[in-house]
PDB file of C-alpha atoms in Angstrom:
ATOM      1  CA  MET A 375     141.832  80.392 110.588  1.00 64.00           C
ATOM      2  CA  ASN A 376     140.353  83.394 112.343  1.00 72.00           C
ATOM      3  CA  ILE A 377     137.538  82.264 114.633  1.00 87.00           C
ATOM      4  CA  ALA A 378     135.801  85.657 114.551  1.00 87.00           C
ATOM      5  CA  SER A 379     133.161  84.361 112.142  1.00 89.00           C
ATOM      6  CA  PHE A 380     131.954  81.942 114.862  1.00 92.00           C
ATOM      7  CA  LEU A 381     131.967  84.523 117.657  1.00 95.00           C
ATOM      8  CA  LEU A 382     128.772  85.414 119.479  1.00 96.00           C
ATOM      9  CA  PRO A 383     129.684  88.945 120.635  1.00 97.00           C
ATOM     10  CA  LYS A 384     129.509  90.028 124.263  1.00 97.00           C
ATOM     11  CA  ALA A 385     126.503  92.246 123.499  1.00 97.00           C
ATOM     12  CA  GLU A 386     124.509  89.085 122.708  1.00 97.00           C
ATOM     13  CA  VAL A 387     125.866  86.930 125.555  1.00 97.00           C
ATOM     14  CA  THR A 388     124.334  86.590 129.012  1.00 97.00           C
ATOM     15  CA  TYR A 389     127.073  87.166 131.582  1.00 97.00           C
ATOM     16  CA  LEU A 390     127.432  88.118 135.224  1.00 97.00           C
ATOM     17  CA  ARG A 391     129.601  90.751 136.843  1.00 97.00           C
ATOM     18  CA  ASP A 392     131.856  89.360 139.555  1.00 96.00           C
ATOM     19  CA  ASN A 393     130.640  91.942 142.079  1.00 96.00           C
ATOM     20  CA  MET A 394     126.939  91.050 141.743  1.00 95.00           C
ATOM     21  CA  THR A 395     125.305  89.608 144.831  1.00 92.00           C
ATOM     22  CA  LEU A 396     124.416  85.925 144.855  1.00 90.00           C
ATOM     23  CA  ARG A 397     120.748  86.871 144.604  1.00 89.00           C
ATOM     24  CA  GLN A 398     121.355  89.032 141.521  1.00 93.00           C
ATOM     25  CA  GLY A 399     123.495  86.373 139.895  1.00 94.00           C
ATOM     26  CA  LEU A 400     121.059  83.579 140.644  1.00 91.00           C
ATOM     27  CA  GLU A 401     118.142  85.600 139.291  1.00 93.00           C
ATOM     28  CA  LYS A 402     119.977  86.413 136.056  1.00 96.00           C
ATOM     29  CA  LEU A 403     121.120  82.814 135.614  1.00 94.00           C
ATOM     30  CA  TYR A 404     117.556  81.597 136.203  1.00 93.00           C
ATOM     31  CA  ARG A 405     116.051  84.087 133.730  1.00 96.00           C
ATOM     32  CA  SER A 406     118.583  83.094 131.074  1.00 95.00           C
ATOM     33  CA  GLY A 407     117.593  79.433 131.181  1.00 94.00           C
ATOM     34  CA  LEU A 408     121.268  78.507 130.905  1.00 93.00           C
ATOM     35  CA  THR A 409     123.224  76.236 133.225  1.00 92.00           C
ATOM     36  CA  ALA A 410     126.529  78.142 133.095  1.00 93.00           C
ATOM     37  CA  ILE A 411     127.537  81.654 132.067  1.00 95.00           C
ATOM     38  CA  PRO A 412     130.704  83.760 131.862  1.00 96.00           C
ATOM     39  CA  VAL A 413     131.705  86.129 134.655  1.00 96.00           C
ATOM     40  CA  ILE A 414     133.533  89.392 133.988  1.00 97.00           C
ATOM     41  CA  ASP A 415     134.852  92.160 136.219  1.00 96.00           C
ATOM     42  CA  VAL A 416     134.081  95.892 136.161  1.00 96.00           C
ATOM     43  CA  GLU A 417     136.752  96.425 133.518  1.00 97.00           C
ATOM     44  CA  ASP A 418     135.195  93.717 131.313  1.00 97.00           C
ATOM     45  CA  ARG A 419     138.081  91.297 131.925  1.00 96.00           C
ATOM     46  CA  TYR A 420     137.178  87.629 131.866  1.00 95.00           C
ATOM     47  CA  VAL A 421     137.087  86.085 135.359  1.00 94.00           C
ATOM     48  CA  GLY A 422     135.672  82.627 134.679  1.00 94.00           C
ATOM     49  CA  VAL A 423     132.438  80.707 134.314  1.00 94.00           C
ATOM     50  CA  ILE A 424     129.860  80.100 137.002  1.00 94.00           C
ATOM     51  CA  SER A 425     127.305  77.335 136.924  1.00 92.00           C
ATOM     52  CA  GLU A 426     124.051  76.558 138.642  1.00 91.00           C
ATOM     53  CA  GLY A 427     126.022  73.916 140.533  1.00 88.00           C
ATOM     54  CA  ASP A 428     128.295  76.605 141.992  1.00 89.00           C
ATOM     55  CA  PHE A 429     125.235  78.380 143.391  1.00 87.00           C
ATOM     56  CA  LEU A 430     123.714  75.146 144.657  1.00 85.00           C
ATOM     57  CA  TRP A 431     126.859  73.952 146.425  1.00 83.00           C
ATOM     58  CA  ASN A 432     127.294  77.351 148.049  1.00 80.00           C
ATOM     59  CA  ILE A 433     123.723  77.375 149.311  1.00 76.00           C
ATOM     60  CA  LEU A 434     124.090  73.842 150.665  1.00 74.00           C
ATOM     61  CA  PHE A 435     127.431  74.632 152.302  1.00 73.00           C
ATOM     62  CA  TYR A 436     126.132  77.665 154.201  1.00 65.00           C
ATOM     63  CA  ASN A 437     122.672  76.303 154.996  1.00 61.00           C
ATOM     64  CA  GLN A 438     122.161  72.916 156.595  1.00 56.00           C
ATOM     65  CA  LYS A 439     118.690  72.733 155.080  1.00 59.00           C
ATOM     66  CA  PRO A 440     118.049  74.155 151.591  1.00 56.00           C
ATOM     67  CA  MET A 441     114.717  75.527 152.843  1.00 58.00           C
ATOM     68  CA  ASP A 442     116.599  77.711 155.321  1.00 56.00           C
ATOM     69  CA  VAL A 443     118.418  79.725 152.654  1.00 61.00           C
ATOM     70  CA  SER A 444     119.131  83.107 154.151  1.00 60.00           C
ATOM     71  CA  ALA A 445     118.220  86.186 152.146  1.00 64.00           C
ATOM     72  CA  LYS A 446     120.915  87.982 154.119  1.00 65.00           C
ATOM     73  CA  ARG A 447     123.535  85.500 152.870  1.00 66.00           C
ATOM     74  CA  LEU A 448     122.331  85.866 149.264  1.00 69.00           C
ATOM     75  CA  GLU A 449     122.700  89.639 149.535  1.00 77.00           C
ATOM     76  CA  SER A 450     126.035  89.721 151.366  1.00 76.00           C
ATOM     77  CA  ALA A 451     128.161  87.405 149.212  1.00 82.00           C
ATOM     78  CA  THR A 452     129.311  88.122 145.670  1.00 90.00           C
ATOM     79  CA  VAL A 453     129.392  85.948 142.590  1.00 92.00           C
ATOM     80  CA  ARG A 454     133.195  85.958 142.645  1.00 92.00           C
ATOM     81  CA  SER A 455     133.240  84.675 146.216  1.00 87.00           C
ATOM     82  CA  ILE A 456     131.516  81.424 145.262  1.00 87.00           C
ATOM     83  CA  MET A 457     133.328  80.637 142.044  1.00 85.00           C
ATOM     84  CA  ARG A 458     135.043  77.291 142.398  1.00 74.00           C
ATOM     85  CA  GLY A 459     138.261  75.973 140.906  1.00 63.00           C
ATOM     86  CA  GLY A 460     138.548  74.391 137.492  1.00 63.00           C
ATOM     87  CA  LYS A 461     138.255  77.714 135.731  1.00 77.00           C
ATOM     88  CA  ILE A 462     137.395  77.422 132.066  1.00 89.00           C
ATOM     89  CA  LYS A 463     140.249  78.953 130.153  1.00 90.00           C
ATOM     90  CA  PRO A 464     139.456  81.479 127.429  1.00 94.00           C
ATOM     91  CA  VAL A 465     140.933  81.526 123.949  1.00 94.00           C
ATOM     92  CA  TYR A 466     142.129  84.315 121.691  1.00 94.00           C
ATOM     93  CA  ILE A 467     140.700  85.286 118.318  1.00 92.00           C
ATOM     94  CA  ASP A 468     143.595  83.571 116.496  1.00 91.00           C
ATOM     95  CA  THR A 469     143.137  80.208 118.254  1.00 92.00           C
ATOM     96  CA  ALA A 470     143.131  77.159 115.998  1.00 91.00           C
ATOM     97  CA  MET A 471     139.836  75.362 115.407  1.00 89.00           C
ATOM     98  CA  GLU A 472     141.373  72.122 116.663  1.00 89.00           C
ATOM     99  CA  THR A 473     142.055  73.798 120.027  1.00 90.00           C
ATOM    100  CA  LEU A 474     138.443  74.979 120.167  1.00 90.00           C
ATOM    101  CA  LEU A 475     137.253  71.450 119.495  1.00 89.00           C
ATOM    102  CA  GLU A 476     139.401  70.128 122.352  1.00 90.00           C
ATOM    103  CA  GLN A 477     137.917  72.657 124.785  1.00 89.00           C
ATOM    104  CA  ALA A 478     134.380  72.113 123.554  1.00 89.00           C
ATOM    105  CA  LYS A 479     134.566  68.447 124.529  1.00 87.00           C
ATOM    106  CA  SER A 480     134.009  69.400 128.158  1.00 85.00           C
ATOM    107  CA  GLN A 481     131.972  72.608 127.972  1.00 88.00           C
ATOM    108  CA  ASN A 482     129.054  74.084 126.031  1.00 91.00           C
ATOM    109  CA  PHE A 483     130.908  77.209 124.985  1.00 95.00           C
ATOM    110  CA  VAL A 484     134.402  78.633 124.793  1.00 95.00           C
ATOM    111  CA  PRO A 485     134.997  82.180 126.116  1.00 96.00           C
ATOM    112  CA  VAL A 486     137.019  84.484 123.854  1.00 96.00           C
ATOM    113  CA  VAL A 487     139.185  87.371 125.080  1.00 96.00           C
ATOM    114  CA  ASP A 488     141.419  89.964 123.486  1.00 95.00           C
ATOM    115  CA  ASP A 489     145.113  90.428 124.269  1.00 94.00           C
ATOM    116  CA  ARG A 490     144.223  92.396 127.436  1.00 95.00           C
ATOM    117  CA  SER A 491     141.998  89.559 128.748  1.00 93.00           C
ATOM    118  CA  VAL A 492     138.894  91.627 127.993  1.00 97.00           C
ATOM    119  CA  PHE A 493     135.910  89.384 127.325  1.00 97.00           C
ATOM    120  CA  ILE A 494     134.688  89.769 123.741  1.00 97.00           C
ATOM    121  CA  GLY A 495     132.227  86.884 123.447  1.00 97.00           C
ATOM    122  CA  ILE A 496     131.816  83.138 123.211  1.00 97.00           C
ATOM    123  CA  ILE A 497     131.876  80.413 120.616  1.00 96.00           C
ATOM    124  CA  ARG A 498     129.157  77.824 121.084  1.00 95.00           C
ATOM    125  CA  ARG A 499     130.029  74.150 120.950  1.00 93.00           C
ATOM    126  CA  SER A 500     127.359  73.660 118.281  1.00 92.00           C
ATOM    127  CA  GLU A 501     129.196  76.054 115.941  1.00 92.00           C
ATOM    128  CA  ILE A 502     132.465  74.175 116.417  1.00 91.00           C
ATOM    129  CA  ILE A 503     130.826  70.809 115.756  1.00 90.00           C
ATOM    130  CA  LYS A 504     129.069  72.217 112.689  1.00 90.00           C
ATOM    131  CA  PHE A 505     132.400  73.501 111.307  1.00 89.00           C
ATOM    132  CA  PHE A 506     134.079  70.098 111.578  1.00 89.00           C
ATOM    133  CA  ALA A 507     131.003  68.157 110.434  1.00 87.00           C
ATOM    134  CA  GLU A 508     130.803  70.218 107.234  1.00 86.00           C
ATOM    135  CA  ARG A 509     134.409  69.322 106.499  1.00 83.00           C
ATOM    136  CA  GLY A 510     133.847  65.630 107.195  1.00 78.00           C
ATOM    137  CA  LYS A 511     136.368  65.634 110.040  1.00 65.00           C
ATOM    138  CA  LEU A 512     134.017  64.301 112.710  1.00 58.00           C
ATOM    139  CA  SER A 513     133.119  60.666 112.818  1.00 51.00           C
TER     140      SER A 513
END
């Protein structure tokens, strides 16, 4: 099955560029109301996902006291520089629904890329659950 019908296209997805400053990334994440969002590079290739926890741990690591967060630090580091391991792997448009379900067990969305690793959108966990629930395959 082609998963394109479940795809929320990049134009409708909140994402960060990997070269944004921490301040820019944090502001965009905050405005979105989300807890994690995809990160792409200047050529629109998928880099990974960054979460509010990634920002928090970085701030705590570089500042002994959270109240002493340095504006200079938030302007000098990039989003890519704080991304931690455990990268969420993207899928391709021809990925099986069962594979999507497996990935959705541990994340709220699954990033989708084309054959050049260019980010094309996400599939929300709710859409995957809805698909299987309608077919009576979830218990």
